[in-house]
Coordinates of C-alpha atoms in Angstrom, one line a residue:
X90 CA 0.0 0.0 0.0
X91 CA 2.8 2.4 0.9
X92 CA 4.6 1.6 -2.3
X93 CA 1.5 2.4 -4.3
X94 CA 1.0 5.7 -2.5
X95 CA 4.6 6.7 -3.2
X96 CA 4.1 5.7 -6.9
X97 CA 1.0 7.9 -7.1
X98 CA 2.7 10.9 -5.4
X99 CA 5.7 10.5 -7.7
X100 CA 3.6 10.2 -10.8
X101 CA 1.5 13.2 -10.0
X102 CA 4.5 15.3 -9.1
X103 CA 6.1 14.5 -12.5
X104 CA 2.9 15.3 -14.3
X105 CA 2.5 18.6 -12.6
X106 CA 6.1 19.5 -13.3
X107 CA 5.7 18.6 -17.0
X108 CA 2.5 20.6 -17.2
X109 CA 4.1 23.7 -15.7
X110 CA 7.1 23.4 -18.0
X111 CA 4.8 22.9 -21.0
X112 CA 2.8 26.0 -20.1
X113 CA 6.0 28.0 -19.7
X114 CA 7.4 26.9 -23.1
X115 CA 4.1 27.4 -24.9
X116 CA 4.0 30.9 -23.5
X117 CA 7.6 31.8 -24.4
X118 CA 7.6 30.6 -28.0
X119 CA 5.5 31.9 -30.9
X120 CA 5.8 34.4 -33.7
X121 CA 7.9 36.5 -31.3
X122 CA 10.1 34.5 -28.8
X123 CA 10.2 36.1 -25.4
X124 CA 13.3 35.4 -23.2
X125 CA 12.8 32.9 -20.4
X126 CA 13.7 35.4 -17.7
X127 CA 11.2 38.0 -18.9
X128 CA 8.5 35.3 -19.4
X129 CA 9.0 34.1 -15.8
X130 CA 8.8 37.7 -14.5
X131 CA 5.6 38.5 -16.3
X132 CA 3.9 35.3 -15.3
X133 CA 5.0 35.6 -11.6
X134 CA 3.7 39.1 -11.6
X135 CA 0.2 37.7 -12.2
X136 CA 0.3 36.3 -8.7
X137 CA -0.8 38.5 -5.8
X138 CA 1.9 40.3 -3.8
X139 CA 4.6 39.6 -6.4
X140 CA 5.8 42.3 -8.8
X141 CA 8.7 42.6 -11.2
X142 CA 9.8 45.2 -13.6
X143 CA 9.6 44.2 -17.3
X144 CA 8.9 45.6 -20.7
X145 CA 5.1 46.3 -21.0
X146 CA 5.2 44.9 -24.6
X147 CA 6.0 41.5 -23.1
X148 CA 2.9 41.7 -20.9
X149 CA 0.7 42.3 -24.0
X150 CA 2.2 39.4 -25.9
X151 CA 2.4 36.9 -23.0
X152 CA -0.7 37.7 -20.9
X153 CA -3.3 39.1 -23.3
X154 CA -2.5 36.9 -26.3
X155 CA -0.4 33.8 -25.7
X156 CA -1.1 32.7 -22.1
X157 CA -4.8 32.8 -22.5
X158 CA -4.5 30.5 -25.5
X159 CA -2.3 28.1 -23.5
X160 CA -4.9 28.0 -20.7
X161 CA -7.7 27.3 -23.2
X162 CA -5.6 24.5 -24.7
X163 CA -5.0 23.0 -21.2
X164 CA -8.7 23.2 -20.3
X165 CA -9.8 21.6 -23.5
X166 CA -7.2 18.9 -23.3
X167 CA -8.3 18.1 -19.7
X168 CA -12.0 18.1 -20.7
X169 CA -11.5 15.7 -23.6
X170 CA -9.2 13.4 -21.6
X171 CA -11.5 12.9 -18.6
X172 CA -14.5 12.6 -20.9
X173 CA -12.6 9.8 -22.7
X174 CA -12.0 8.0 -19.4
X175 CA -15.7 8.2 -18.5
X176 CA -16.8 7.0 -21.9
X177 CA -14.4 4.1 -21.9
X178 CA -15.5 3.0 -18.5
X179 CA -19.3 3.4 -19.0
X180 CA -19.3 1.6 -22.4
X181 CA -16.6 -0.8 -21.2
X182 CA -14.9 -0.2 -24.5
X183 CA -11.3 1.0 -24.9
X184 CA -12.2 2.4 -28.4
X185 CA -14.8 4.8 -26.9
X186 CA -14.0 8.5 -27.2
X187 CA -15.8 11.7 -26.1
X188 CA -17.7 12.0 -29.3
X189 CA -18.9 8.5 -29.5
X190 CA -22.6 9.4 -29.2
X191 CA -22.5 12.2 -31.8
X192 CA -22.1 15.3 -29.6
X193 CA -18.8 16.3 -31.3
X194 CA -20.5 16.2 -34.7
X195 CA -23.3 18.3 -33.4
X196 CA -20.9 20.9 -32.0
X197 CA -18.9 20.9 -35.2
X198 CA -22.0 21.4 -37.3
X199 CA -23.2 24.3 -35.1
X200 CA -19.8 26.0 -35.5
X201 CA -19.9 25.5 -39.2
X202 CA -23.4 27.0 -39.5
X203 CA -22.2 30.1 -37.6
X204 CA -19.2 30.5 -39.9
X205 CA -21.2 29.8 -43.1
X206 CA -23.9 32.4 -42.4
X207 CA -21.3 35.0 -41.3
X208 CA -22.2 35.1 -37.6
X209 CA -18.6 34.7 -36.8
X210 CA -17.9 38.1 -38.3
X211 CA -20.5 39.7 -36.0
X212 CA -19.0 38.4 -32.8
X213 CA -16.4 35.7 -32.2
X214 CA -18.6 34.1 -29.5
X215 CA -21.3 33.2 -32.0
X216 CA -19.3 30.1 -33.2
X217 CA -18.9 28.5 -29.7
X218 CA -22.4 29.5 -28.7
X219 CA -24.1 27.9 -31.7
X220 CA -21.8 25.0 -31.5
X221 CA -22.8 24.3 -27.9
X222 CA -26.5 24.7 -28.7
X223 CA -26.2 22.1 -31.5
X224 CA -24.2 19.8 -29.2
X225 CA -26.9 20.1 -26.6
X226 CA -29.7 19.5 -29.1
X227 CA -27.8 16.5 -30.5
X228 CA -27.5 15.0 -27.0
X229 CA -31.2 15.6 -26.4
X230 CA -32.2 13.9 -29.7
X231 CA -30.0 10.9 -29.1
X232 CA -31.4 10.3 -25.6
X233 CA -35.0 10.9 -26.8
X234 CA -34.7 8.3 -29.5
X235 CA -32.7 5.8 -27.3
X236 CA -35.0 6.0 -24.2
X237 CA -38.0 3.8 -23.9
X238 CA -40.2 3.9 -20.7
X239 CA -37.5 5.7 -18.8
X240 CA -34.8 3.2 -19.7
X241 CA -31.9 3.8 -22.1
X242 CA -30.4 0.9 -23.9
X243 CA -26.6 1.3 -24.3
X244 CA -26.6 -0.4 -27.7
X245 CA -29.4 1.8 -29.0
X246 CA -27.7 4.9 -27.6
X247 CA -24.5 4.0 -29.4
X248 CA -26.2 3.1 -32.7
X249 CA -28.3 6.3 -32.6
X250 CA -25.2 8.4 -31.8
X251 CA -23.4 6.9 -34.8
X252 CA -26.4 7.5 -37.1
X253 CA -26.9 11.1 -36.1
X254 CA -23.2 11.7 -36.2
X255 CA -23.1 10.5 -39.8
X256 CA -26.1 12.7 -40.7
X257 CA -24.6 15.8 -39.1
X258 CA -21.3 15.1 -40.8
X259 CA -23.1 14.9 -44.1
X260 CA -24.8 18.3 -43.3
X261 CA -21.4 19.8 -42.5
X262 CA -20.0 18.6 -45.8
X263 CA -23.0 20.0 -47.7
X264 CA -22.4 23.4 -46.2
X265 CA -18.8 23.2 -47.1
X266 CA -19.6 22.3 -50.7
X267 CA -21.9 25.4 -51.0
X268 CA -19.3 27.8 -49.5
X269 CA -17.1 30.1 -51.4
X270 CA -13.3 29.7 -51.3
X271 CA -12.7 32.1 -48.3
X272 CA -15.5 30.6 -46.2
X273 CA -14.5 27.1 -47.1
X274 CA -11.0 27.7 -45.9
X275 CA -12.2 29.2 -42.7
X276 CA -14.5 26.2 -42.1
X277 CA -11.9 23.6 -42.9
X278 CA -9.3 25.2 -40.6
X279 CA -11.8 25.4 -37.8
X280 CA -12.9 21.8 -38.2
X281 CA -9.3 20.6 -37.9
X282 CA -9.0 22.3 -34.6
X283 CA -8.2 26.0 -34.1
X284 CA -6.9 27.8 -31.0
X285 CA -5.9 31.0 -32.8
X286 CA -7.5 34.1 -31.3
X287 CA -8.6 32.3 -28.1
X288 CA -8.6 34.8 -25.2
X289 CA -9.6 35.2 -21.6
X290 CA -13.3 35.4 -22.6
X291 CA -13.0 31.8 -23.8
X292 CA -11.3 30.8 -20.6
X293 CA -14.2 32.2 -18.6
X294 CA -16.6 30.2 -20.7
X295 CA -14.7 26.9 -20.2
X296 CA -13.2 26.9 -16.8
X297 CA -16.3 26.4 -14.7
X298 CA -17.8 23.5 -16.8
X299 CA -14.4 21.7 -16.9
X300 CA -13.8 22.1 -13.1
X301 CA -17.4 21.0 -12.4
X302 CA -17.1 17.9 -14.6
X303 CA -13.8 16.9 -13.0
X304 CA -15.3 17.2 -9.5
X305 CA -18.4 15.3 -10.5
X306 CA -16.4 12.5 -12.1
X307 CA -14.2 12.2 -9.0
X308 CA -17.4 11.9 -6.9
X309 CA -18.4 8.9 -9.1
X310 CA -14.9 7.5 -9.3
X311 CA -15.8 4.3 -7.2
X312 CA -18.8 3.7 -9.4
X313 CA -16.7 4.0 -12.5
X314 CA -14.4 1.3 -11.1
X315 CA -17.4 -1.0 -10.5
X316 CA -18.8 -0.3 -14.0
X317 CA -15.8 -2.1 -15.4
X318 CA -17.0 -5.3 -13.7
X319 CA -20.4 -5.1 -15.6
X320 CA -23.8 -3.7 -15.0
X321 CA -25.1 -6.8 -13.1
X322 CA -22.2 -6.5 -10.6
X323 CA -22.8 -2.8 -10.2
X324 CA -26.5 -3.4 -9.5
X325 CA -25.6 -6.1 -6.9
X326 CA -23.4 -3.6 -5.2
X327 CA -26.3 -1.1 -4.8
X328 CA -25.5 1.3 -7.6
X329 CA -28.4 2.9 -9.5
X330 CA -26.9 2.0 -12.9
X331 CA -29.3 3.8 -15.1
X332 CA -29.3 7.1 -13.2
X333 CA -25.5 7.1 -12.6
X334 CA -24.7 6.2 -16.2
X335 CA -27.0 8.9 -17.6
X336 CA -25.5 11.5 -15.4
X337 CA -21.9 10.6 -16.4
X338 CA -22.7 10.4 -20.1
X339 CA -24.7 13.7 -20.1
X340 CA -21.9 15.6 -18.3
X341 CA -19.1 14.1 -20.4
X342 CA -21.0 14.8 -23.6
X343 CA -21.8 18.4 -22.6
X344 CA -18.2 19.3 -21.6
X345 CA -17.1 17.6 -24.9
X346 CA -19.6 19.6 -26.9
X347 CA -18.5 22.9 -25.2
X348 CA -14.8 22.0 -26.0
X349 CA -15.6 21.3 -29.6
X350 CA -17.7 24.4 -29.9
X351 CA -14.7 26.5 -28.7
X352 CA -11.9 24.9 -30.6
X353 CA -13.3 22.8 -33.3
X354 CA -13.0 19.0 -33.6
X355 CA -9.7 17.9 -32.1
X356 CA -9.2 14.1 -32.3
X357 CA -7.4 11.5 -30.4
X358 CA -7.0 13.4 -27.1
X359 CA -9.9 11.6 -25.4
X360 CA -8.9 8.3 -27.0
X361 CA -5.2 8.1 -26.5
X362 CA -4.4 10.0 -23.3
X363 CA -6.5 7.7 -21.0
X364 CA -4.6 4.7 -22.4
X365 CA -1.2 6.4 -21.9
X366 CA -2.1 7.4 -18.3
X367 CA -3.6 4.0 -17.5
X368 CA -0.2 2.4 -18.4
X369 CA 1.4 4.6 -15.7
X370 CA -1.2 5.1 -13.0
X371 CA -3.3 2.0 -13.4
X372 CA -7.1 1.6 -13.7
X373 CA -8.2 3.1 -10.4
X374 CA -10.4 6.1 -11.4
X375 CA -9.8 8.1 -8.3
X376 CA -6.2 8.6 -9.6
X377 CA -6.8 8.0 -13.3
X378 CA -9.2 10.9 -13.8
X379 CA -7.0 13.6 -12.3
X380 CA -3.9 12.2 -14.0
X381 CA -5.7 12.1 -17.3
X382 CA -6.8 15.7 -16.8
X383 CA -3.1 16.6 -16.4
X384 CA -2.1 14.4 -19.3
X385 CA -4.7 15.8 -21.6
X386 CA -3.7 19.4 -20.8
X387 CA 0.0 18.6 -21.4
X388 CA -0.7 16.8 -24.7
X389 CA -2.8 19.6 -26.2
X390 CA -0.6 22.4 -24.9
X391 CA 2.5 20.8 -26.5
X392 CA 0.5 20.0 -29.7
X393 CA -0.5 23.7 -29.9
X394 CA 3.1 24.7 -29.4
X395 CA 4.3 22.4 -32.2
X396 CA 1.5 23.7 -34.5
X397 CA 2.9 27.3 -34.0
X398 CA 6.5 26.4 -34.5
X399 CA 6.7 23.8 -37.3
X400 CA 5.9 26.1 -40.2
X401 CA 6.0 29.9 -40.3
X402 CA 4.3 32.2 -40.9
X403 CA 1.3 29.8 -41.3
X404 CA 0.2 27.6 -38.4
X405 CA -0.5 23.9 -38.8
X406 CA -4.0 23.1 -37.4
X407 CA -3.8 21.5 -34.0
X408 CA -6.0 18.6 -35.0
X409 CA -3.3 17.5 -37.5
X410 CA -0.7 17.5 -34.8
X411 CA -2.8 15.4 -32.4
X412 CA -3.6 12.9 -35.2
X413 CA 0.0 12.8 -36.3
X414 CA 1.1 11.7 -32.8
X415 CA -2.1 10.0 -31.7
X416 CA -2.7 7.6 -34.6
X417 CA 0.7 5.8 -34.4
X418 CA 0.4 5.4 -30.6
X419 CA -3.1 3.9 -31.1
X420 CA -1.7 1.5 -33.7
X421 CA 1.0 0.5 -31.2
X422 CA -1.7 -0.2 -28.6
X423 CA -3.6 -2.4 -31.0
X424 CA -0.5 -4.4 -31.9
X425 CA 0.4 -4.7 -28.2
X426 CA -3.0 -6.0 -27.3
X427 CA -2.9 -8.4 -30.3
X428 CA 0.3 -9.9 -29.1
X429 CA -1.2 -10.4 -25.6
X430 CA -4.2 -12.0 -27.2
X431 CA -2.0 -14.4 -29.2
X432 CA -0.2 -15.3 -26.0

């Protein structure tokens, strides 16, 4: 027991250190590289009772532009990762990801509608607002179709989500085909994941839902452990399976929908990060959830940093970076599990 506690403390300490270093590097580097010493001064001056002298230009670059983007990346990465953990546990399927019941497609379609009809030019918040509304409507529609006499079939829920996701993807493609070149480029860039222009207003929109979802999932951590044993075992242990499952799926879907609405569709975070963290921490959700939140934040912050540095002056969309690293790792997991199965 003591050895396990030491392992958890050590693992979390390493994750927190990597997260802080990732945030520091992502804040330093960009179109204009700010020296490390000046970056540390500016960031420490954000804390109460600490003040350093620095060039005001650095404050504008670091605090108003770059650091807000880094925080948004961290929050979205954490949200997608913990939602992936919950989906994989509830569905008892390692292939499950946060968008498995169609909410990501709904959020993406809402954002595309806002861009296509020019609402994004009126105010930048129209894209995430309409994206979240569509994600919410998609979730409601999926549950309305899948629920019969107060009971929701997991198989029906999954199949309905796949069908609606395919339909919404087709609607998104239809809007793209009707767009002119400029709007089409804007839509495609957003669909591949876009953190450009994210500011403290976006942080305020995201921080409360993400923190709330983390706290809620931690509250249900023991139930998630039991879900891995099967529904019958969970019922025998006194868990209200239907209610608990619905609460977890709804919250995970909504925080995923909000993330997609803010940043576009970013793949592989909720699919890969839980697997990576599970290899280090183990399957106990009390630790897995928080570690995955840190891991998701690290993964997306570093992916965003790479997207800004690989090619200049144009950025690579962050979804391309996550797929570039996530897909090979996923293939590695498949091969690894295949070898275990052969054994």
